[in-house]
Amino acid sequence: EIVLTQSPGILSLSPGERATLSCRASQSLRSSYLAWYQQKPGQAPRLLIYGGSSRATGIPDRFSGSGSGTDFTLTVSRLEPDDFALYYCQYYGTPPLTFGPGTKVDIK
Amino acid sequence: EVQLLESGGGLVQPGGSLRLSCAASGLTFSNDIMSWVRQAPGKGLERVSGITGNSGSTYYADSVKGRFTISRDNSKNTLYLQMNSLGVDDTAIYYCAKGGQAAPLDYWGQGTLVTVSS
């Protein structure tokens, strides 16, 4: 089973700042089956990034994903008020399809 | 527009059963792998089950294996999760989502709350 670790657990930033979130896998991910989701309180998760670096439909270009192998990064270039939320990475290759524990981005 | 609408959640006693449904629209349902993902109160996400478009392959997390059964009716564009022998640890919001193995979870329902309590 692939275990995903996310860091930091909490990221306190101000609007307009750059957010860099890390996701590390316990073994190399085949074909970069790595996705990022955003979740706000009381809402379902929303797909942001798939394949490690491809933006999902309707996702603004301030969100970008990078990485390969075991180390992946989600970057939000300039935080907007709507971006303060919980972010999860997920491996979606061979089952079990696991999620990381999440990084909370909150307002400083 | 893709829409996924879950129903069937509620309060159930330990040892009881529930059947969740997820009505899908705006997609070619029979082509799509579908998943159930749950989130316990204040906790993270866990994919508990998945099923291929033709129901030929299913997946269960170890935490639910032998107790939960996933199925689908492509003629009704509906996904199901039969949950038996429920325990307090099964208390969670249950989301249905399009996607699974080799496919990101690109559409999610709003979730249905299952509470297991005496």
PDB file of C-alpha atoms in Angstrom:
ATOM      1  CA  GLU A   1       0.000   0.000   0.000  1.00  0.00           C
ATOM      2  CA  ILE A   2       1.270   3.445  -0.908  1.00  0.00           C
ATOM      3  CA  VAL A   3       1.300   5.826   2.044  1.00  0.00           C
ATOM      4  CA  LEU A   4       1.115   9.546   1.340  1.00  0.00           C
ATOM      5  CA  THR A   5       2.540  12.108   3.728  1.00  0.00           C
ATOM      6  CA  GLN A   6       1.640  15.784   3.405  1.00  0.00           C
ATOM      7  CA  SER A   7       3.507  18.737   4.817  1.00  0.00           C
ATOM      8  CA  PRO A   8       3.084  21.065   6.465  1.00  0.00           C
ATOM      9  CA  GLY A   9      -0.019  20.130   8.392  1.00  0.00           C
ATOM     10  CA  ILE A  10      -1.053  23.760   8.605  1.00  0.00           C
ATOM     11  CA  LEU A  11       0.136  26.626   6.416  1.00  0.00           C
ATOM     12  CA  SER A  12      -0.665  30.130   7.606  1.00  0.00           C
ATOM     13  CA  LEU A  13      -0.378  32.725   4.880  1.00  0.00           C
ATOM     14  CA  SER A  14      -1.858  36.033   3.785  1.00  0.00           C
ATOM     15  CA  PRO A  15      -3.876  36.691   0.617  1.00  0.00           C
ATOM     16  CA  GLY A  16      -1.549  37.361  -2.298  1.00  0.00           C
ATOM     17  CA  GLU A  17       1.197  35.113  -0.943  1.00  0.00           C
ATOM     18  CA  ARG A  18       2.450  31.948  -2.585  1.00  0.00           C
ATOM     19  CA  ALA A  19       1.498  28.590  -1.077  1.00  0.00           C
ATOM     20  CA  THR A  20       3.670  25.527  -1.539  1.00  0.00           C
ATOM     21  CA  LEU A  21       2.227  22.200  -0.363  1.00  0.00           C
ATOM     22  CA  SER A  22       4.161  18.957  -0.351  1.00  0.00           C
ATOM     23  CA  CYS A  23       3.039  15.364  -0.836  1.00  0.00           C
ATOM     24  CA  ARG A  24       5.509  12.517  -0.427  1.00  0.00           C
ATOM     25  CA  ALA A  25       4.776   8.912  -1.370  1.00  0.00           C
ATOM     26  CA  SER A  26       6.202   5.841   0.352  1.00  0.00           C
ATOM     27  CA  GLN A  27       7.221   4.440  -3.049  1.00  0.00           C
ATOM     28  CA  SER A  28       7.551   5.762  -6.555  1.00  0.00           C
ATOM     29  CA  LEU A  29       4.170   6.435  -8.182  1.00  0.00           C
ATOM     30  CA  ARG A  30       3.538   4.728 -11.496  1.00  0.00           C
ATOM     31  CA  SER A  31       2.636   7.142 -14.274  1.00  0.00           C
ATOM     32  CA  SER A  32       2.228   9.978 -11.798  1.00  0.00           C
ATOM     33  CA  TYR A  33      -1.242   8.860 -10.741  1.00  0.00           C
ATOM     34  CA  LEU A  34      -1.266  11.699  -8.270  1.00  0.00           C
ATOM     35  CA  ALA A  35      -4.174  14.088  -7.772  1.00  0.00           C
ATOM     36  CA  TRP A  36      -4.817  17.108  -5.598  1.00  0.00           C
ATOM     37  CA  TYR A  37      -8.197  18.060  -4.148  1.00  0.00           C
ATOM     38  CA  GLN A  38      -9.494  21.121  -2.360  1.00  0.00           C
ATOM     39  CA  GLN A  39     -12.148  20.833   0.333  1.00  0.00           C
ATOM     40  CA  LYS A  40     -13.982  23.641   2.069  1.00  0.00           C
ATOM     41  CA  PRO A  41     -16.055  23.189   5.236  1.00  0.00           C
ATOM     42  CA  GLY A  42     -19.366  21.509   4.551  1.00  0.00           C
ATOM     43  CA  GLN A  43     -18.491  20.772   0.932  1.00  0.00           C
ATOM     44  CA  ALA A  44     -17.347  17.781  -1.050  1.00  0.00           C
ATOM     45  CA  PRO A  45     -13.754  17.698  -2.263  1.00  0.00           C
ATOM     46  CA  ARG A  46     -13.055  19.254  -5.655  1.00  0.00           C
ATOM     47  CA  LEU A  47     -10.458  17.929  -8.086  1.00  0.00           C
ATOM     48  CA  LEU A  48      -7.734  20.487  -8.800  1.00  0.00           C
ATOM     49  CA  ILE A  49      -4.847  18.578 -10.374  1.00  0.00           C
ATOM     50  CA  TYR A  50      -4.497  15.087 -11.872  1.00  0.00           C
ATOM     51  CA  GLY A  51      -1.576  13.240 -13.404  1.00  0.00           C
ATOM     52  CA  GLY A  52       0.680  15.211 -11.089  1.00  0.00           C
ATOM     53  CA  SER A  53       0.481  18.407 -13.135  1.00  0.00           C
ATOM     54  CA  SER A  54      -2.676  18.661 -15.266  1.00  0.00           C
ATOM     55  CA  ARG A  55      -5.322  21.144 -14.134  1.00  0.00           C
ATOM     56  CA  ALA A  56      -8.880  19.882 -13.960  1.00  0.00           C
ATOM     57  CA  THR A  57     -11.626  21.600 -15.903  1.00  0.00           C
ATOM     58  CA  GLY A  58     -12.332  25.122 -14.661  1.00  0.00           C
ATOM     59  CA  ILE A  59      -9.383  25.316 -12.284  1.00  0.00           C
ATOM     60  CA  PRO A  60      -7.619  28.699 -12.405  1.00  0.00           C
ATOM     61  CA  ASP A  61      -4.033  28.774 -13.587  1.00  0.00           C
ATOM     62  CA  ARG A  62      -2.795  30.075 -10.231  1.00  0.00           C
ATOM     63  CA  PHE A  63      -2.971  26.401  -9.204  1.00  0.00           C
ATOM     64  CA  SER A  64      -0.143  24.242 -10.485  1.00  0.00           C
ATOM     65  CA  GLY A  65       1.162  20.780  -9.727  1.00  0.00           C
ATOM     66  CA  SER A  66       4.619  19.374 -10.187  1.00  0.00           C
ATOM     67  CA  GLY A  67       6.797  16.459  -9.225  1.00  0.00           C
ATOM     68  CA  SER A  68       7.387  12.828 -10.035  1.00  0.00           C
ATOM     69  CA  GLY A  69       8.470   9.623  -8.393  1.00  0.00           C
ATOM     70  CA  THR A  70       7.879  10.111  -4.691  1.00  0.00           C
ATOM     71  CA  ASP A  71       7.787  13.899  -4.329  1.00  0.00           C
ATOM     72  CA  PHE A  72       4.962  16.104  -5.523  1.00  0.00           C
ATOM     73  CA  THR A  73       4.076  19.749  -4.977  1.00  0.00           C
ATOM     74  CA  LEU A  74       0.932  21.831  -5.274  1.00  0.00           C
ATOM     75  CA  THR A  75       1.598  25.523  -5.697  1.00  0.00           C
ATOM     76  CA  VAL A  76      -0.910  28.340  -5.462  1.00  0.00           C
ATOM     77  CA  SER A  77       0.876  31.298  -6.973  1.00  0.00           C
ATOM     78  CA  ARG A  78      -1.124  34.086  -5.323  1.00  0.00           C
ATOM     79  CA  LEU A  79      -3.625  33.122  -2.666  1.00  0.00           C
ATOM     80  CA  GLU A  80      -7.100  34.513  -3.028  1.00  0.00           C
ATOM     81  CA  PRO A  81      -9.598  34.562  -0.126  1.00  0.00           C
ATOM     82  CA  ASP A  82     -11.446  31.625  -1.706  1.00  0.00           C
ATOM     83  CA  ASP A  83      -8.302  29.457  -1.606  1.00  0.00           C
ATOM     84  CA  PHE A  84      -8.122  29.113   2.166  1.00  0.00           C
ATOM     85  CA  ALA A  85      -9.190  25.510   2.582  1.00  0.00           C
ATOM     86  CA  LEU A  86      -8.014  21.958   3.149  1.00  0.00           C
ATOM     87  CA  TYR A  87      -5.948  20.260   0.453  1.00  0.00           C
ATOM     88  CA  TYR A  88      -5.500  16.532  -0.038  1.00  0.00           C
ATOM     89  CA  CYS A  89      -3.244  14.589  -2.345  1.00  0.00           C
ATOM     90  CA  GLN A  90      -4.348  11.180  -3.584  1.00  0.00           C
ATOM     91  CA  TYR A  91      -2.775   8.241  -5.349  1.00  0.00           C
ATOM     92  CA  TYR A  92      -5.187   6.709  -7.875  1.00  0.00           C
ATOM     93  CA  GLY A  93      -3.161   3.952  -9.511  1.00  0.00           C
ATOM     94  CA  THR A  94      -3.334   0.409  -8.156  1.00  0.00           C
ATOM     95  CA  PRO A  95      -5.759  -0.109  -5.258  1.00  0.00           C
ATOM     96  CA  PRO A  96      -5.899   0.802  -2.462  1.00  0.00           C
ATOM     97  CA  LEU A  97      -6.232   4.347  -3.654  1.00  0.00           C
ATOM     98  CA  THR A  98      -4.959   6.341  -0.729  1.00  0.00           C
ATOM     99  CA  PHE A  99      -5.270   9.931   0.380  1.00  0.00           C
ATOM    100  CA  GLY A 100      -2.782  11.987   2.289  1.00  0.00           C
ATOM    101  CA  PRO A 101      -3.817  13.419   5.681  1.00  0.00           C
ATOM    102  CA  GLY A 102      -4.263  16.909   4.247  1.00  0.00           C
ATOM    103  CA  THR A 103      -2.753  20.370   4.556  1.00  0.00           C
ATOM    104  CA  LYS A 104      -4.872  23.190   5.913  1.00  0.00           C
ATOM    105  CA  VAL A 105      -4.170  26.578   4.397  1.00  0.00           C
ATOM    106  CA  ASP A 106      -5.480  29.235   6.731  1.00  0.00           C
ATOM    107  CA  ILE A 107      -5.371  32.993   6.887  1.00  0.00           C
ATOM    108  CA  LYS A 108      -2.474  34.463   8.796  1.00  0.00           C
TER     109      LYS A 108
ATOM    110  CA  GLU B   1     -23.489  19.127 -16.376  1.00  0.00           C
ATOM    111  CA  VAL B   2     -22.519  16.108 -14.330  1.00  0.00           C
ATOM    112  CA  GLN B   3     -24.575  15.631 -11.185  1.00  0.00           C
ATOM    113  CA  LEU B   4     -24.272  12.964  -8.530  1.00  0.00           C
ATOM    114  CA  LEU B   5     -26.945  12.836  -5.860  1.00  0.00           C
ATOM    115  CA  GLU B   6     -26.594  10.531  -2.883  1.00  0.00           C
ATOM    116  CA  SER B   7     -29.439   9.370  -0.670  1.00  0.00           C
ATOM    117  CA  GLY B   8     -30.153   6.757   1.962  1.00  0.00           C
ATOM    118  CA  GLY B   9     -28.085   7.991   4.873  1.00  0.00           C
ATOM    119  CA  GLY B  10     -29.429   8.311   8.367  1.00  0.00           C
ATOM    120  CA  LEU B  11     -29.206   7.109  11.939  1.00  0.00           C
ATOM    121  CA  VAL B  12     -28.801   3.381  12.472  1.00  0.00           C
ATOM    122  CA  GLN B  13     -28.015   1.267  15.512  1.00  0.00           C
ATOM    123  CA  PRO B  14     -24.790  -0.730  15.742  1.00  0.00           C
ATOM    124  CA  GLY B  15     -25.179  -3.975  13.863  1.00  0.00           C
ATOM    125  CA  GLY B  16     -27.765  -2.478  11.543  1.00  0.00           C
ATOM    126  CA  SER B  17     -27.855  -2.013   7.799  1.00  0.00           C
ATOM    127  CA  LEU B  18     -28.312   0.818   5.312  1.00  0.00           C
ATOM    128  CA  ARG B  19     -28.380   1.061   1.551  1.00  0.00           C
ATOM    129  CA  LEU B  20     -26.965   4.168  -0.052  1.00  0.00           C
ATOM    130  CA  SER B  21     -27.879   5.255  -3.564  1.00  0.00           C
ATOM    131  CA  CYS B  22     -26.217   7.673  -5.937  1.00  0.00           C
ATOM    132  CA  ALA B  23     -28.208   8.924  -8.915  1.00  0.00           C
ATOM    133  CA  ALA B  24     -26.004  10.106 -11.752  1.00  0.00           C
ATOM    134  CA  SER B  25     -26.808  12.412 -14.647  1.00  0.00           C
ATOM    135  CA  GLY B  26     -24.891  14.248 -17.333  1.00  0.00           C
ATOM    136  CA  LEU B  27     -22.392  11.455 -17.958  1.00  0.00           C
ATOM    137  CA  THR B  28     -22.173   8.194 -19.854  1.00  0.00           C
ATOM    138  CA  PHE B  29     -22.644   6.275 -16.639  1.00  0.00           C
ATOM    139  CA  SER B  30     -22.036   2.790 -17.988  1.00  0.00           C
ATOM    140  CA  ASN B  31     -18.562   3.798 -19.190  1.00  0.00           C
ATOM    141  CA  ASP B  32     -17.355   5.154 -15.889  1.00  0.00           C
ATOM    142  CA  ILE B  33     -15.660   3.595 -12.913  1.00  0.00           C
ATOM    143  CA  MET B  34     -17.378   4.823  -9.757  1.00  0.00           C
ATOM    144  CA  SER B  35     -16.312   5.003  -6.130  1.00  0.00           C
ATOM    145  CA  TRP B  36     -17.637   5.525  -2.628  1.00  0.00           C
ATOM    146  CA  VAL B  37     -15.442   7.687  -0.420  1.00  0.00           C
ATOM    147  CA  ARG B  38     -16.180   8.407   3.220  1.00  0.00           C
ATOM    148  CA  GLN B  39     -15.094  11.040   5.682  1.00  0.00           C
ATOM    149  CA  ALA B  40     -15.543  10.545   9.403  1.00  0.00           C
ATOM    150  CA  PRO B  41     -16.318  13.712  11.403  1.00  0.00           C
ATOM    151  CA  GLY B  42     -13.242  15.928  11.458  1.00  0.00           C
ATOM    152  CA  LYS B  43     -11.143  13.294   9.703  1.00  0.00           C
ATOM    153  CA  GLY B  44      -9.632  12.665   6.291  1.00  0.00           C
ATOM    154  CA  LEU B  45     -10.850  10.840   3.198  1.00  0.00           C
ATOM    155  CA  GLU B  46     -11.061   7.072   2.721  1.00  0.00           C
ATOM    156  CA  ARG B  47     -12.074   5.338  -0.494  1.00  0.00           C
ATOM    157  CA  VAL B  48     -14.109   2.414   0.755  1.00  0.00           C
ATOM    158  CA  SER B  49     -15.292   0.845  -2.495  1.00  0.00           C
ATOM    159  CA  GLY B  50     -15.156   1.048  -6.260  1.00  0.00           C
ATOM    160  CA  ILE B  51     -16.754  -0.640  -9.275  1.00  0.00           C
ATOM    161  CA  THR B  52     -15.974  -0.712 -12.983  1.00  0.00           C
ATOM    162  CA  GLY B  53     -18.497   0.366 -15.592  1.00  0.00           C
ATOM    163  CA  ASN B  54     -19.635  -3.153 -16.428  1.00  0.00           C
ATOM    164  CA  SER B  55     -19.541  -4.303 -12.787  1.00  0.00           C
ATOM    165  CA  GLY B  56     -16.819  -6.759 -13.755  1.00  0.00           C
ATOM    166  CA  SER B  57     -14.462  -5.653 -11.028  1.00  0.00           C
ATOM    167  CA  THR B  58     -15.048  -4.334  -7.541  1.00  0.00           C
ATOM    168  CA  TYR B  59     -12.811  -3.075  -4.770  1.00  0.00           C
ATOM    169  CA  TYR B  60     -13.290  -2.871  -1.016  1.00  0.00           C
ATOM    170  CA  ALA B  61     -11.099  -1.346   1.638  1.00  0.00           C
ATOM    171  CA  ASP B  62     -10.071  -3.798   4.343  1.00  0.00           C
ATOM    172  CA  SER B  63     -12.135  -1.778   6.826  1.00  0.00           C
ATOM    173  CA  VAL B  64     -15.391  -2.713   5.061  1.00  0.00           C
ATOM    174  CA  LYS B  65     -14.591  -5.977   3.273  1.00  0.00           C
ATOM    175  CA  GLY B  66     -17.214  -8.616   3.930  1.00  0.00           C
ATOM    176  CA  ARG B  67     -19.719  -6.069   5.252  1.00  0.00           C
ATOM    177  CA  PHE B  68     -20.273  -3.639   2.361  1.00  0.00           C
ATOM    178  CA  THR B  69     -21.366  -4.474  -1.181  1.00  0.00           C
ATOM    179  CA  ILE B  70     -21.105  -2.070  -4.093  1.00  0.00           C
ATOM    180  CA  SER B  71     -23.310  -2.441  -7.139  1.00  0.00           C
ATOM    181  CA  ARG B  72     -24.729  -0.405  -9.986  1.00  0.00           C
ATOM    182  CA  ASP B  73     -27.719  -0.386 -12.307  1.00  0.00           C
ATOM    183  CA  ASN B  74     -26.597   1.172 -15.576  1.00  0.00           C
ATOM    184  CA  SER B  75     -30.170   1.198 -16.883  1.00  0.00           C
ATOM    185  CA  LYS B  76     -31.045   3.548 -14.023  1.00  0.00           C
ATOM    186  CA  ASN B  77     -27.730   5.452 -13.889  1.00  0.00           C
ATOM    187  CA  THR B  78     -27.538   4.583 -10.216  1.00  0.00           C
ATOM    188  CA  LEU B  79     -24.744   3.419  -7.923  1.00  0.00           C
ATOM    189  CA  TYR B  80     -25.423   1.610  -4.655  1.00  0.00           C
ATOM    190  CA  LEU B  81     -23.644   0.719  -1.450  1.00  0.00           C
ATOM    191  CA  GLN B  82     -25.216  -1.911   0.765  1.00  0.00           C
ATOM    192  CA  MET B  83     -23.788  -1.574   4.250  1.00  0.00           C
ATOM    193  CA  ASN B  84     -24.309  -4.371   6.790  1.00  0.00           C
ATOM    194  CA  SER B  85     -23.053  -4.997  10.320  1.00  0.00           C
ATOM    195  CA  LEU B  86     -22.469  -1.294  10.813  1.00  0.00           C
ATOM    196  CA  GLY B  87     -20.288  -0.149  13.672  1.00  0.00           C
ATOM    197  CA  VAL B  88     -19.670   3.231  15.268  1.00  0.00           C
ATOM    198  CA  ASP B  89     -16.479   3.550  13.213  1.00  0.00           C
ATOM    199  CA  ASP B  90     -18.609   3.615  10.066  1.00  0.00           C
ATOM    200  CA  THR B  91     -20.091   6.968  11.079  1.00  0.00           C
ATOM    201  CA  ALA B  92     -19.148   9.336   8.280  1.00  0.00           C
ATOM    202  CA  ILE B  93     -20.282  11.370   5.332  1.00  0.00           C
ATOM    203  CA  TYR B  94     -20.388   9.031   2.352  1.00  0.00           C
ATOM    204  CA  TYR B  95     -19.648  10.545  -1.048  1.00  0.00           C
ATOM    205  CA  CYS B  96     -20.092   8.921  -4.394  1.00  0.00           C
ATOM    206  CA  ALA B  97     -17.575  10.010  -6.980  1.00  0.00           C
ATOM    207  CA  LYS B  98     -16.821   9.351 -10.611  1.00  0.00           C
ATOM    208  CA  GLY B  99     -13.405   7.810 -10.979  1.00  0.00           C
ATOM    209  CA  GLY B 100     -11.264   5.255  -9.255  1.00  0.00           C
ATOM    210  CA  GLN B 101      -8.354   3.110 -10.381  1.00  0.00           C
ATOM    211  CA  ALA B 102      -6.344   5.018 -13.000  1.00  0.00           C
ATOM    212  CA  ALA B 103      -8.981   7.745 -13.059  1.00  0.00           C
ATOM    213  CA  PRO B 104      -9.033  10.765 -10.748  1.00  0.00           C
ATOM    214  CA  LEU B 105     -12.201  11.472  -8.785  1.00  0.00           C
ATOM    215  CA  ASP B 106     -13.346  14.299 -11.008  1.00  0.00           C
ATOM    216  CA  TYR B 107     -16.966  14.613  -9.910  1.00  0.00           C
ATOM    217  CA  TRP B 108     -18.393  14.218  -6.426  1.00  0.00           C
ATOM    218  CA  GLY B 109     -21.832  14.188  -4.933  1.00  0.00           C
ATOM    219  CA  GLN B 110     -22.753  16.366  -1.973  1.00  0.00           C
ATOM    220  CA  GLY B 111     -22.544  13.414   0.399  1.00  0.00           C
ATOM    221  CA  THR B 112     -24.965  11.625   2.695  1.00  0.00           C
ATOM    222  CA  LEU B 113     -24.416  11.332   6.443  1.00  0.00           C
ATOM    223  CA  VAL B 114     -24.452   7.924   8.073  1.00  0.00           C
ATOM    224  CA  THR B 115     -24.556   7.924  11.859  1.00  0.00           C
ATOM    225  CA  VAL B 116     -24.160   4.656  13.734  1.00  0.00           C
ATOM    226  CA  SER B 117     -25.216   5.061  17.326  1.00  0.00           C
ATOM    227  CA  SER B 118     -27.361   3.418  19.955  1.00  0.00           C
TER     228      SER B 118
END
